[in-house]
Short mmCIF file of C-alpha atoms and ligand atoms in Angstrom, two decimals:
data_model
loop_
_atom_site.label_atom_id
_atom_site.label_comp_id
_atom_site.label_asym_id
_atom_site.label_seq_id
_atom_site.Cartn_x
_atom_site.Cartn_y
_atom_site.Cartn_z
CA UNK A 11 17.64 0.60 -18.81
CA UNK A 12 15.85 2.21 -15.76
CA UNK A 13 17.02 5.56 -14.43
CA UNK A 14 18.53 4.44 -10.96
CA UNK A 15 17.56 7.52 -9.82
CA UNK A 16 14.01 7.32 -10.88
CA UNK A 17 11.33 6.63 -8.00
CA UNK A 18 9.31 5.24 -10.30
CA UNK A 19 10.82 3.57 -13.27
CA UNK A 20 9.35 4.66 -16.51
CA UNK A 21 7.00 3.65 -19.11
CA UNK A 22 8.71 5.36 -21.80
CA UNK A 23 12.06 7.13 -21.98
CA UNK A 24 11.01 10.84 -22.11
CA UNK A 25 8.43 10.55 -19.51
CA UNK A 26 11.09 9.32 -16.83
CA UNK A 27 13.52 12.03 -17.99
CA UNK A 28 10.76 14.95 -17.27
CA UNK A 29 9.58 12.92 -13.66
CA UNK A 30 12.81 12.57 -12.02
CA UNK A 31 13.20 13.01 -7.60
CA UNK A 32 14.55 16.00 -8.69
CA UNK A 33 10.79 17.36 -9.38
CA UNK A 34 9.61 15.66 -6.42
CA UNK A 35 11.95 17.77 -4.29
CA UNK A 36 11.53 20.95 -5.26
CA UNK A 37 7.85 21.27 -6.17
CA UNK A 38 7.66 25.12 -6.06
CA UNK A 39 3.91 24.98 -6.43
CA UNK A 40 3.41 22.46 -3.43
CA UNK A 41 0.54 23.31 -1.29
CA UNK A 42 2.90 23.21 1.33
CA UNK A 43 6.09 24.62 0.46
CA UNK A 44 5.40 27.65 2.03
CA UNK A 45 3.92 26.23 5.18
CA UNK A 46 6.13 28.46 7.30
CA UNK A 47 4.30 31.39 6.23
CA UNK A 48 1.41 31.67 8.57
CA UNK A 49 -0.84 33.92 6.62
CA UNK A 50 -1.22 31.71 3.12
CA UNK A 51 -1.50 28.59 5.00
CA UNK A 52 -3.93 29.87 7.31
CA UNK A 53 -6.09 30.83 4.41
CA UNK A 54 -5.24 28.04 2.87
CA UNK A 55 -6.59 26.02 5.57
CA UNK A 56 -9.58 27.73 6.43
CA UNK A 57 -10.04 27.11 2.35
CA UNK A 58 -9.76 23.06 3.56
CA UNK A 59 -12.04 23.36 6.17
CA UNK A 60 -14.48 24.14 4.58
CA UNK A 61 -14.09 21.52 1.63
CA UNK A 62 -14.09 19.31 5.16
CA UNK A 63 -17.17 20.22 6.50
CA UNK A 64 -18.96 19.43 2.74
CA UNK A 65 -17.00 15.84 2.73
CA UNK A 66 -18.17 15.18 6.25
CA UNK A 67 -21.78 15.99 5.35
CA UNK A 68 -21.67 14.13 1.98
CA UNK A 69 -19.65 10.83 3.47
CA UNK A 70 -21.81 8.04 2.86
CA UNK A 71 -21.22 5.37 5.36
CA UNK A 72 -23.11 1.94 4.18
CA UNK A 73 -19.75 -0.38 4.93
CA UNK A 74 -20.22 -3.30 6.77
CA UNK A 75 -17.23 -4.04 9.18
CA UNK A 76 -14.20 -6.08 7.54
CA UNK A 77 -13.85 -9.26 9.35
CA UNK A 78 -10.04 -10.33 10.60
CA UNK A 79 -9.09 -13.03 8.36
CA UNK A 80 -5.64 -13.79 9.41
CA UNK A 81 -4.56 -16.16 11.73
CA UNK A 82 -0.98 -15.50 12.12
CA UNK A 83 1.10 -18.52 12.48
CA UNK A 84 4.40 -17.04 11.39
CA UNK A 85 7.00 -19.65 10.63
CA UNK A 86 9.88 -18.06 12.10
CA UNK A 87 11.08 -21.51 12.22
CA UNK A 88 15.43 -21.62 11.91
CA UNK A 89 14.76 -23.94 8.88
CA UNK A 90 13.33 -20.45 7.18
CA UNK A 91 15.08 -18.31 8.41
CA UNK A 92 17.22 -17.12 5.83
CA UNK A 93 18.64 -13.12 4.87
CA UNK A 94 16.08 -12.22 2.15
CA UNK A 95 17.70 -11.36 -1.32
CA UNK A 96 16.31 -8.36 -1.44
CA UNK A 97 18.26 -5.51 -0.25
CA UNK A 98 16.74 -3.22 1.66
CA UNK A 99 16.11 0.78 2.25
CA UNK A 100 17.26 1.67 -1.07
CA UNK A 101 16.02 5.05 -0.26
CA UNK A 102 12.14 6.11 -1.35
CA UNK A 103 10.70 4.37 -4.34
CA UNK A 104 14.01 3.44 -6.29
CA UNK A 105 13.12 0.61 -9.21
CA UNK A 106 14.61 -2.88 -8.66
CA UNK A 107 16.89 -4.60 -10.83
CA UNK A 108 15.53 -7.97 -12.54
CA UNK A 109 19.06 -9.85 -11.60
CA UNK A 110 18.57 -11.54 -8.17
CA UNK A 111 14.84 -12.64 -9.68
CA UNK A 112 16.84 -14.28 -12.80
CA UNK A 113 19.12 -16.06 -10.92
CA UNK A 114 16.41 -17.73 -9.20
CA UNK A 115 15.14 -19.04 -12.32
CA UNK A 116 18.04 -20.32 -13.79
CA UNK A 117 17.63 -23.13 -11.09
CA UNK A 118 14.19 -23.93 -12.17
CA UNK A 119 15.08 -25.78 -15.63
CA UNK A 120 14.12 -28.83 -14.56
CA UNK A 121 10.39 -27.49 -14.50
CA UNK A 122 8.32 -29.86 -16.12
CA UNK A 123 6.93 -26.35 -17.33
CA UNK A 124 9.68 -25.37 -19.57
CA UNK A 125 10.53 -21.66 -18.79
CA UNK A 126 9.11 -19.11 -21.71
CA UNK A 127 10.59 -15.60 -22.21
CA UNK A 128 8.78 -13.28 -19.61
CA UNK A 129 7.15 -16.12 -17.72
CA UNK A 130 8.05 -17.39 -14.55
CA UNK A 131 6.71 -20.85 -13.97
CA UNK A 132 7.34 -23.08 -11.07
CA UNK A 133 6.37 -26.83 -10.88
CA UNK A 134 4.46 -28.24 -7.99
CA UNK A 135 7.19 -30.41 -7.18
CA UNK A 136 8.97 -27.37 -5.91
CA UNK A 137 6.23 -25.51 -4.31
CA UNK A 138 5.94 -28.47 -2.14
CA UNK A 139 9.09 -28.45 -1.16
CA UNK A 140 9.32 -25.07 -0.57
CA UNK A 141 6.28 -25.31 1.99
CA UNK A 142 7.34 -28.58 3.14
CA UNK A 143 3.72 -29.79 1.89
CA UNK A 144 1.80 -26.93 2.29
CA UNK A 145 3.09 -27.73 5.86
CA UNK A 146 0.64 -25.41 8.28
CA UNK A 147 3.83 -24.85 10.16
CA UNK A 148 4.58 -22.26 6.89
CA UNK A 149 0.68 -20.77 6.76
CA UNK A 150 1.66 -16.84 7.57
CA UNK A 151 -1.99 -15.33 6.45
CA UNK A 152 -4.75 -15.69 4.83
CA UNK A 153 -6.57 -13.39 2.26
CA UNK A 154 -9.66 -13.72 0.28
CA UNK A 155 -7.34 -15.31 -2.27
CA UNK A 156 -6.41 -17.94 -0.39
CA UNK A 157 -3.58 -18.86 2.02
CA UNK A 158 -0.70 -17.58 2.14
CA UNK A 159 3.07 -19.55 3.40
CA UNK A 160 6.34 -18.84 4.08
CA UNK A 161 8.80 -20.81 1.72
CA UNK A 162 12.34 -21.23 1.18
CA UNK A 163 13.39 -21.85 -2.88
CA UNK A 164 16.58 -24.27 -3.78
CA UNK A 165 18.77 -21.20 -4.04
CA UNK A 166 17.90 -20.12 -0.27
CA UNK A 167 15.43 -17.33 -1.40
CA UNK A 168 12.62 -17.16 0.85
CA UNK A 169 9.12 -16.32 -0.44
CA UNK A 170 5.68 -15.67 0.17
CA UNK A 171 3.68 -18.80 -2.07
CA UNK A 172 -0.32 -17.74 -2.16
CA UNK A 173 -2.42 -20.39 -2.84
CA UNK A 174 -5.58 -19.29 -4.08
CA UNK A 175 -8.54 -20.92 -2.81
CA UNK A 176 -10.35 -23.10 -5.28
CA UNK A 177 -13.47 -21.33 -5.15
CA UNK A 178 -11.30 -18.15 -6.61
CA UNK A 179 -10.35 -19.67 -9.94
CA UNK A 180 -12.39 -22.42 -11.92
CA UNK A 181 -11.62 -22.91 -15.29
CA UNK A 182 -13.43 -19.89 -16.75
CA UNK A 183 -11.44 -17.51 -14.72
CA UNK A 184 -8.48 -19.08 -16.69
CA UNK A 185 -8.08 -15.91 -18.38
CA UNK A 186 -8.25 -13.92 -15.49
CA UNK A 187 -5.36 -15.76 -13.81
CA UNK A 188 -3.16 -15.26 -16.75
CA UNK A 189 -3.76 -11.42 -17.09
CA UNK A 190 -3.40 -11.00 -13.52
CA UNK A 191 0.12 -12.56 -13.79
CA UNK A 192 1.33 -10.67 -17.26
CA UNK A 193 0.28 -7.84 -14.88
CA UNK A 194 2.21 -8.87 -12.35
CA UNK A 195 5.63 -9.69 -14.32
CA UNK A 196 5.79 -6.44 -15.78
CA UNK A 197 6.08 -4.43 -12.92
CA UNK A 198 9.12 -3.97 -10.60
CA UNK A 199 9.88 -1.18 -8.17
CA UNK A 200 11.12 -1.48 -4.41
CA UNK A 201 8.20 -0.21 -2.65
CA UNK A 202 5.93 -2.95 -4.63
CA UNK A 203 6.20 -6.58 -3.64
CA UNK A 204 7.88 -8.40 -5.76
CA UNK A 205 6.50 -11.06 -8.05
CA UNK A 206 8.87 -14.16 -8.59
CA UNK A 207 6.55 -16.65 -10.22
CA UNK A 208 3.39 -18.61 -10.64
CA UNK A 209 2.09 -22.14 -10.97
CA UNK A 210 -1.31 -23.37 -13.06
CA UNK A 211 -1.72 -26.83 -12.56
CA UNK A 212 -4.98 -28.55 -12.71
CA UNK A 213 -6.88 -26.93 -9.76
CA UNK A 214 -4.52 -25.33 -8.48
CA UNK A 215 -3.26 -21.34 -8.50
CA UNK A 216 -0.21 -20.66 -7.08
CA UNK A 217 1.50 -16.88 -6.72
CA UNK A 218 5.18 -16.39 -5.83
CA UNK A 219 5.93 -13.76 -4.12
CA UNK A 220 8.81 -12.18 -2.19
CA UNK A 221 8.81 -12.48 1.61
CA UNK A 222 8.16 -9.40 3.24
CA UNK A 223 9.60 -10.06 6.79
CA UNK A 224 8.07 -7.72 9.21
CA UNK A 225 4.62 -8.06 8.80
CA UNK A 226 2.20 -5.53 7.61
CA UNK A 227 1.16 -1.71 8.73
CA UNK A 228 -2.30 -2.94 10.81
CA UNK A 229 -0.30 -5.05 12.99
CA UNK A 230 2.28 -2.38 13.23
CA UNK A 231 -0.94 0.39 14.22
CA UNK A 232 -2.23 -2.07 16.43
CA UNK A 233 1.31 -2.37 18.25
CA UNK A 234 1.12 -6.06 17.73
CA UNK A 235 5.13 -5.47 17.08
CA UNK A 236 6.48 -4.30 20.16
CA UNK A 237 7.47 -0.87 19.66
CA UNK A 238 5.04 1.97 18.23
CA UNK A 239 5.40 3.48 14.81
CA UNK A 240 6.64 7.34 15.29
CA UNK A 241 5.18 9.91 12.73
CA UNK A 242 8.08 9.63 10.83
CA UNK A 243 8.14 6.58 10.35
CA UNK A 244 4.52 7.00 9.22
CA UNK A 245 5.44 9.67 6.47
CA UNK A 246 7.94 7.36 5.12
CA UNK A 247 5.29 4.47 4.41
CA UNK A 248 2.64 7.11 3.21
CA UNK A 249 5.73 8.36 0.69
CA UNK A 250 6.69 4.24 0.36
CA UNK A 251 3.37 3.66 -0.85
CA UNK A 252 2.73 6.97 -3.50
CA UNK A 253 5.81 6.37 -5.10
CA UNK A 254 4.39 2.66 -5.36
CA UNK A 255 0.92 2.96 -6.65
CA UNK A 256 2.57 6.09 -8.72
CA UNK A 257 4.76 3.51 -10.54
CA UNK A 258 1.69 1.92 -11.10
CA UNK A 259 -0.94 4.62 -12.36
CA UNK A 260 2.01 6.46 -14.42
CA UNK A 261 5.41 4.14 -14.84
CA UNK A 262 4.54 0.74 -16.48
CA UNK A 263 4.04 -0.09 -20.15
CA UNK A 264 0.06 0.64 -19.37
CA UNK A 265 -1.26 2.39 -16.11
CA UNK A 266 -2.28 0.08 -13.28
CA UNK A 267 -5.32 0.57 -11.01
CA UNK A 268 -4.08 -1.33 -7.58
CA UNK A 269 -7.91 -1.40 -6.45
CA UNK A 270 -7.05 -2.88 -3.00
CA UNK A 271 -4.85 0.04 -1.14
CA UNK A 272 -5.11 -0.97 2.64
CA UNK A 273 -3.14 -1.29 5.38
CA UNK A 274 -3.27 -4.98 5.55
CA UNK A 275 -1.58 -4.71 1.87
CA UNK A 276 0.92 -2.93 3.00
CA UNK A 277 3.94 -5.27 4.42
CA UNK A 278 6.96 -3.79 6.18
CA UNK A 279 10.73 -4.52 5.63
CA UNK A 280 12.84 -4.72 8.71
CA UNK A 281 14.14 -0.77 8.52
CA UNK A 282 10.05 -0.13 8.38
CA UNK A 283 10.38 0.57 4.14
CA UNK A 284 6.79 -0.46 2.94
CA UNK A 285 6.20 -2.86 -0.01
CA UNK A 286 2.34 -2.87 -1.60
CA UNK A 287 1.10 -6.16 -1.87
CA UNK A 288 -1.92 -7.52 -3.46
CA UNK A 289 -2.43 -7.49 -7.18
CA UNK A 290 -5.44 -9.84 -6.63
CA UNK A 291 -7.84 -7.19 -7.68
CA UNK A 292 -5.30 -5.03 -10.02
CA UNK A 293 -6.78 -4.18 -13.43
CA UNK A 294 -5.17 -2.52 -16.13
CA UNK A 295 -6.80 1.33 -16.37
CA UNK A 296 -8.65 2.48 -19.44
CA UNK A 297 -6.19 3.64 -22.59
CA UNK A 298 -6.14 7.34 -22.37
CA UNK A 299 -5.11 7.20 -26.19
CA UNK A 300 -8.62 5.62 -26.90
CA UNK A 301 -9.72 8.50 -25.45
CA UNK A 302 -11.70 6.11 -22.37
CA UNK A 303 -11.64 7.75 -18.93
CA UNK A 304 -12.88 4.19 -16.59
CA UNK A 305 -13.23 0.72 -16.97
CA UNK A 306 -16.36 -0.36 -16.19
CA UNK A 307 -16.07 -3.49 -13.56
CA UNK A 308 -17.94 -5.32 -10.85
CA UNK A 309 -17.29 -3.46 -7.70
CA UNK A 310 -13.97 -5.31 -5.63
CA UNK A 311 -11.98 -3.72 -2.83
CA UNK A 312 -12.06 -3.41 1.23
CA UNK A 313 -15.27 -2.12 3.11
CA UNK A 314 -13.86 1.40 4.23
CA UNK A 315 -11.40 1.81 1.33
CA UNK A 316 -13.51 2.13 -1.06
CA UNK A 317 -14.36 5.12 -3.51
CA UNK A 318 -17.91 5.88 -3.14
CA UNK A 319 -18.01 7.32 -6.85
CA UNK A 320 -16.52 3.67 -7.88
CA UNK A 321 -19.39 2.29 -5.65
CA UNK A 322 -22.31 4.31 -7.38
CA UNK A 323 -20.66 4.25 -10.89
CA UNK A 324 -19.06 0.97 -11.04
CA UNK A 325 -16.44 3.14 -13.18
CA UNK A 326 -12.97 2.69 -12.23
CA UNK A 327 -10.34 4.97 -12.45
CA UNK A 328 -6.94 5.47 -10.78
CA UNK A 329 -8.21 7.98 -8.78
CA UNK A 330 -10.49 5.08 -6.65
CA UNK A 331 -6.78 4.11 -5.47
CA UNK A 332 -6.40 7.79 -4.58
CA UNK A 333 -9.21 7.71 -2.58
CA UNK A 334 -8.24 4.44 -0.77
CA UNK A 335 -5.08 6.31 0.04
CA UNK A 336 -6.63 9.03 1.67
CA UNK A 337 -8.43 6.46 4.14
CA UNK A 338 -4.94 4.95 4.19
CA UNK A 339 -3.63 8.64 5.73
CA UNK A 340 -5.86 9.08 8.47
CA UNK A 341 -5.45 5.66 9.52
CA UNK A 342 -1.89 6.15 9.81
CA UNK A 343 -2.14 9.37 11.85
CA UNK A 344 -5.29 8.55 13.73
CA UNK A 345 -3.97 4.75 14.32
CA UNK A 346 -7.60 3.79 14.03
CA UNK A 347 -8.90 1.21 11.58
CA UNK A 348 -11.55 2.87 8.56
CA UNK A 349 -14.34 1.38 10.30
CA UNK A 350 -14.58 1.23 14.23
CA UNK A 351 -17.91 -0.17 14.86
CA UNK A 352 -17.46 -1.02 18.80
CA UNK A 353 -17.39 2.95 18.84
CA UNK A 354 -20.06 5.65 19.24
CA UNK A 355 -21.82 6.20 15.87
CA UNK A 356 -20.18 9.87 14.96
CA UNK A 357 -17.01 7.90 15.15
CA UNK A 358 -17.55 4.89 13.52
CA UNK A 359 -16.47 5.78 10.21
CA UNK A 360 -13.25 7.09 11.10
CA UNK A 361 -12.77 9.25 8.12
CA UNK A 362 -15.57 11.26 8.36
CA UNK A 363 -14.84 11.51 11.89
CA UNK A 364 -11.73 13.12 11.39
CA UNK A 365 -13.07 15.31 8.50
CA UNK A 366 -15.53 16.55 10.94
CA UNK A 367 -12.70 16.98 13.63
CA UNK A 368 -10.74 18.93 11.37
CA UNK A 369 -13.23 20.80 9.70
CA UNK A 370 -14.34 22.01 13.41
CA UNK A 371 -10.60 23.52 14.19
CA UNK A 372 -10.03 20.19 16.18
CA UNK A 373 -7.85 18.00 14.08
CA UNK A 374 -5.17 17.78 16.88
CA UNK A 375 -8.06 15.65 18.67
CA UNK A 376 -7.74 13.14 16.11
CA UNK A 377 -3.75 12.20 16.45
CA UNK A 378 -3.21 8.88 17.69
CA UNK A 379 -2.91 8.87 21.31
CA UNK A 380 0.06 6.58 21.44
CA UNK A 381 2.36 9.26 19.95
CA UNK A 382 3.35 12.79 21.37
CA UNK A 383 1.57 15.89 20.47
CA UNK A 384 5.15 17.51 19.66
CA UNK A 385 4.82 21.18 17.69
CA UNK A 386 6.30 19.00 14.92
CA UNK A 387 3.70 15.89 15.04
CA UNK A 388 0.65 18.57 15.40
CA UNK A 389 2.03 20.25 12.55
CA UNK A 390 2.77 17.47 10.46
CA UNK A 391 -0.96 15.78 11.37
CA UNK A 392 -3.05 18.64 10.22
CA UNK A 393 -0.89 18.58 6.70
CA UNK A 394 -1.59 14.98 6.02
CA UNK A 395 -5.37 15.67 7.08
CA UNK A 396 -5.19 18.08 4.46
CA UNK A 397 -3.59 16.20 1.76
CA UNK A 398 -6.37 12.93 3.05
CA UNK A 399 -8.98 15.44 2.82
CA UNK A 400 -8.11 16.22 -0.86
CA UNK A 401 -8.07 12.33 -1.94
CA UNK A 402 -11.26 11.80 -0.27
CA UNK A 403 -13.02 14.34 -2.12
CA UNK A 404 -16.65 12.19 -3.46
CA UNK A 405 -15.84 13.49 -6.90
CA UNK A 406 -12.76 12.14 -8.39
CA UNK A 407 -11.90 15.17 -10.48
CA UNK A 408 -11.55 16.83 -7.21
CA UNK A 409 -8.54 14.42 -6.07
CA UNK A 410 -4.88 14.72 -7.05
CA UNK A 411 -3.03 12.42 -8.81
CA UNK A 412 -0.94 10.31 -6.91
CA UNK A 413 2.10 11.41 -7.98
CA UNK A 414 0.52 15.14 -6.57
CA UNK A 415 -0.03 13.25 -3.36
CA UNK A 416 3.56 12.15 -2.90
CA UNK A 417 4.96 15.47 -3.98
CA UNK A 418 3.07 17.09 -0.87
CA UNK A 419 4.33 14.05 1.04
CA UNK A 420 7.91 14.82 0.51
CA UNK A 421 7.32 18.41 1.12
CA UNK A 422 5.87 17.65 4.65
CA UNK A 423 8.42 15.10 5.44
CA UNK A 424 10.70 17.94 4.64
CA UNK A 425 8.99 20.09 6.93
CA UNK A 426 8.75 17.88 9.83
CA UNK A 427 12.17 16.72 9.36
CA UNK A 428 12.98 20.77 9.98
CA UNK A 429 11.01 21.41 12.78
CA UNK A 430 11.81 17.46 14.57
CA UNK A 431 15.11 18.66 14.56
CA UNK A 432 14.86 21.89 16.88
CA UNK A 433 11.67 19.57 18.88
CA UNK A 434 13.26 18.41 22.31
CA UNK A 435 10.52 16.90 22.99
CA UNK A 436 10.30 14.93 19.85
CA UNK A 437 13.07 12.52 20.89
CA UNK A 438 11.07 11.35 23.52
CA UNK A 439 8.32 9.97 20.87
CA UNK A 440 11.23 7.67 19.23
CA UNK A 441 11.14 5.42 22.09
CA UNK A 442 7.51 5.07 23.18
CA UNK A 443 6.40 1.83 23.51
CA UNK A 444 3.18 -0.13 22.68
CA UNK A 445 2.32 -0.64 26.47
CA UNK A 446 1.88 3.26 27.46
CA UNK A 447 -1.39 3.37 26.07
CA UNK A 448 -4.51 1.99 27.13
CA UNK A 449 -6.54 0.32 24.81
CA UNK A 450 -9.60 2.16 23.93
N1 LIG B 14 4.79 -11.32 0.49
C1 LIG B 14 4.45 -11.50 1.77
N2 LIG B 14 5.39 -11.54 2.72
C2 LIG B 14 5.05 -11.71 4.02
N3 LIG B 14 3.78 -11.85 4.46
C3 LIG B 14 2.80 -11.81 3.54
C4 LIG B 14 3.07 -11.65 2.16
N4 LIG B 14 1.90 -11.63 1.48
C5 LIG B 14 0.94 -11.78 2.40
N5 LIG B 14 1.45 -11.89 3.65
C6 LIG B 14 0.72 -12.02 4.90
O1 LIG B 14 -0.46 -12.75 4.67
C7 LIG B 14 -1.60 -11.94 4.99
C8 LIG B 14 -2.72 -12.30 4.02
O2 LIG B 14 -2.35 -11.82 2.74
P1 LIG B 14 -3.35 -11.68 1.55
O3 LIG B 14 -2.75 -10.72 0.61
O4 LIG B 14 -3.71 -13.00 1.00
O5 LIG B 14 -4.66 -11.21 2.23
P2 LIG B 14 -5.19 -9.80 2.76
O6 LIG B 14 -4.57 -8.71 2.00
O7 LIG B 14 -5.04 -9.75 4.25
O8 LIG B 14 -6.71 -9.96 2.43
P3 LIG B 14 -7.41 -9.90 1.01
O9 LIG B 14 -6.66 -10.78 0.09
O10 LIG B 14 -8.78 -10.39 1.29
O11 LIG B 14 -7.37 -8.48 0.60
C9 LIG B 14 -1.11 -10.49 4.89
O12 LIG B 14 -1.87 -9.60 5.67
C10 LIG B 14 0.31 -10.62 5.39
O13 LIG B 14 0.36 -10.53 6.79
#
C-alpha cells in the first residue's frame, strides 16, 4: 500500500513515512522561504550571481541544433475520441492506483501471449485493431523510437501505441527491450506517463502507453495551442515534473535515471497537469549499497539537455537529469527552445544566455515576452533562474537533488501564489493570448 498522500510513492516503507508533502511544505531551510526579507535574499543573490557569471564563462556550447521530428497528424477523429481513464489533477505528484490498468488486462486473455504476473503483453491482433492498421489517420508523433499512434483498446481506453522503428531493436538489443519494460512496469505515479503494456513479436517492438491528450509543453511554449501558458501554470509543470523524476531518482524499488528530460517529453493533461514521457533512454542508476556513484554508458539524450559532465565523463548519474531540468526551467520562463540557432551567437545557447543575463543584474530581460512583467512574474522569474542556475552547475556535486529542486519549487509557487493575489495587474496575464506577440 502507497501513502495516498505521498507525492512520490515509496521504495520502502520508512523512507515514504520520513518524505511526506508535509516536508515539502514547510522546508524551513528553503533557499527561499524567507524571500520576503530583502537583506538575506539580496545577499543571497548577489552570492548566485556570481556562481552565474562562472557558469556562463564555463558553458560549453558544442550542440548541434535538434531537428523537429514530429509531424503532427492528431487523430482527433470521433471514432477516438473517448474520456481517458485516467482521472485527472489529482493534485501535485500523487501515486496512481494499479486498478483501472488491471481492468484493462483482464480483457486481454485471449492473447496468444498468455498474461504472466507483472507483465503486460498485448497481441498484434489487438494493436492492429487498436490503430485500425497502423492506420496513418492514428500517427500523432514521431520520436527517435519510432512512431507513435493514437489507439482505442476493447474496453474504450485510449492509448498512445509506439512502434519502435526497426533499426532501434534487432535481435541483440533483445535484452535491452525487456529491461526497458521491467523498468517501465514498476513505476507508477500521476505526473509519469503511464505504461499499460508491450508487444515482442518477430520484428516488431511495440510500447503501450496512456494517451496524454493535450499535447506536449514545446507546442504549448510555441503557442501552437491557442492560448499562452501563464507563469503559474509554468510552476505547476516545473513542480509536475520534480515530483516525477523525484519518484524516479528516490521512490521505486531501485533509483531511475530518466536521461531524456525535455520539453517535448513532457505531455500535458487537459487542466495543464504534466506527465513525463519517454523511458526510451531510462537506465537504472548505480546501487548506492555497492558503494558505485555512475553507470558508465554511451552518451544518449537531447542536444541542449544534456549534462556536459555526462558528456566528458560518459558517467551517469541522477544528477545529469538535474541538469536537463535546469535547461527545462529557463525554457519555461524564457519560452525559448535550449538552442536558438537563427539567433545572434551570445544568444544561441539560451542557457548561458540567461546565466549571463542574470548574472549582469538583467534577468528580467530574459522573461518571455508573451507574458506580463507583473511584480509577481519578475519575482517569481529571477527565483527559478536561481534554482536553474543551481542544476546547471558543470559539476554535479554542485546541483541539488531533485527532490531539493521541487522543495524550492513549492516554496516559490507559494510565494507567487501570495504576491499574484494582491497583483491587479496579474489577472490581466490569465487571458493573454498566443496572437499578441510577434514572432521573433
Ligand atoms: N502518451 C502519449 N500521449 C499523447 N501523445 C504522445 C504520447 N507519447 C508521445 N506522444 C506524441 O508523440 C511525439 C513523439 O513522441 P516520442 O516520445 O516518440 O518522441 P520525442 O520525445 O519527440 O523524440 P525522441 O523519442 O527522439 O526523444 C511526442 O512529442 C508527443 O507529441
Amino acid at each position: 500500500m502507497r501513502s495516498p498522500h505521498s507525492p512520490y510513492g515509496r521504495r520502502n516503507p520508512t523512507s515514504a513515512v520520513r518524505n511526506t508533502p508535509d516536508s515539502l511544505r514547510s522546508s524551513p531551510r528553503s533557499l527561499y522561504s524567507s524571500s520576503s526579507s530583502s537583506h538575506k535574499s539580496t545577499s543571497s543573490l548577489n552570492q548566485v550571481r556570481i556562481a552565474a557569471r562562472s557558469v556562463a564563462g564555463a558553458f560549453v556550447a558544442c550542440f548541434v541544433p535538434p531537428e523537429t521530428k514530429t509531424a503532427k497528424n492528431f487523430a482527433d477523429s470521433d471514432e477516438l475520441q473517448a474520456p481517458s481513464v485516467v482521472s485527472d489533477d489529482l493534485g501535485a505528484g500523487s501515486v496512481r492506483k494499479r486498478g483501472s490498468v488491471r481492468s484493462i488486462y483482464a480483457s486481454s486473455n485471449n492473447s496468444t501471449h498468455p498474461t504472466e504476473p507483472g507483465s503486460l503483453k498485448f497481441t498484434m491482433a489487438e494493436i492492429y485493431k487498436a490503430t485500425r492498421n497502423f492506420s496513418p489517420v492514428f500517427k500523432i508523433g514521431q520520436g527517435g523510437f519510432g512512431t507513435v499512434y493514437k489507439g482505442r483498446l476493447a474496453d474504450g481506453t485510449l492509448v498512445a501505441i509506439k512502434r519502435a522503428k526497426k533499426s532501434v531493436y534487432d535481435k541483440h538489443l533483445g535484452v535491452e527491450f525487456q529491461s526497458e519494460i521491467r523498468t517501465l512496469s514498476q513505476v507508477e505515479h500521476l505526473n509519469l506517463v503511464r505504461f499499460y503494456g508491450y508487444l515482442e513479436h518477430e520484428d516488431e517492438r511495440i510500447v503501450v502507453v496512456e494517451y496524454v491528450p493535450n499535447g506536449n509543453l514545446r507546442e504549448h511554449l510555441d503557442c501552437m495551442h491557442g492560448n499562452v501558458l501563464d507563469l503559474a501554470a509554468r510552476l505547476d509543470i516545473a513542480i509536475d515534473v520534480a515530483h516525477a523524476v523525484t519518484y524516479l531518482h528516490m521512490y521505486t524499488d531501485h533509483p531511475i535515471i530518466h536521461r531524456d528530460i525535455k520539453s517535448s517529453n513532457i505531455l500535458l493533461t487537459e487542466n495543464l497537469r504534466a506527465r513525463v514521457a519517454d523511458f526510451g533512454f531510462a537506465r537504472l542508476a548505480a546501487d548506492s549499497d555497492s558503494g558505485a556513484t555512475h553507470v558508465s554508458t554511451q552518451v544518449k539524450g537531447t542536444a541542449g539537455y544534456l549534462d556536459p559532465e555526462y558528456l566528458r565523463t560518459y558517467q551517469l548519474t541522477e544528477k545529469s537529469d538535474v541538469y536537463s531540468f535546469g535547461v527545462l526551467l529557463v525554457e519555461l520562463v524564457t519560452g525559448r527552445r535550449p538552442i536558438e540557432p537563427k539567433r545572434e551567437l551570445k544568444e544561441r545557447i539560451t542557457a548561458r544566455w540567461v546565466m549571463k543575463k542574470f548574472a549582469d543584474g538583467d534577468a528580467i530581460l530574459t522573461l518571455d515576452p508573451r507574458l506580463e512583467q507583473t511584480a509577481a512574474n519578475n519575482l517569481a522569474l529571477e527565483k527559478i533562474l536561481q534554482v536553474a542556475l543551481q542544476c546547471l552547475a558543470p559539476h554535479r556535486q554542485n546541483r541539488p537533488t531533485m527532490r531539493r529542486c521541487a522543495e524550492i519549487l513549492w516554496s516559490i509557487r507559494k510565494d507567487y501564489r501570495e504576491l499574484s493575489a494582491s497583483d491587479i495587474y496579474s489577472l490581466s496575464s490569465q487571458s493573454l493570448r498566443c496572437t499578441s506577440i510577434r514572432d521573433e
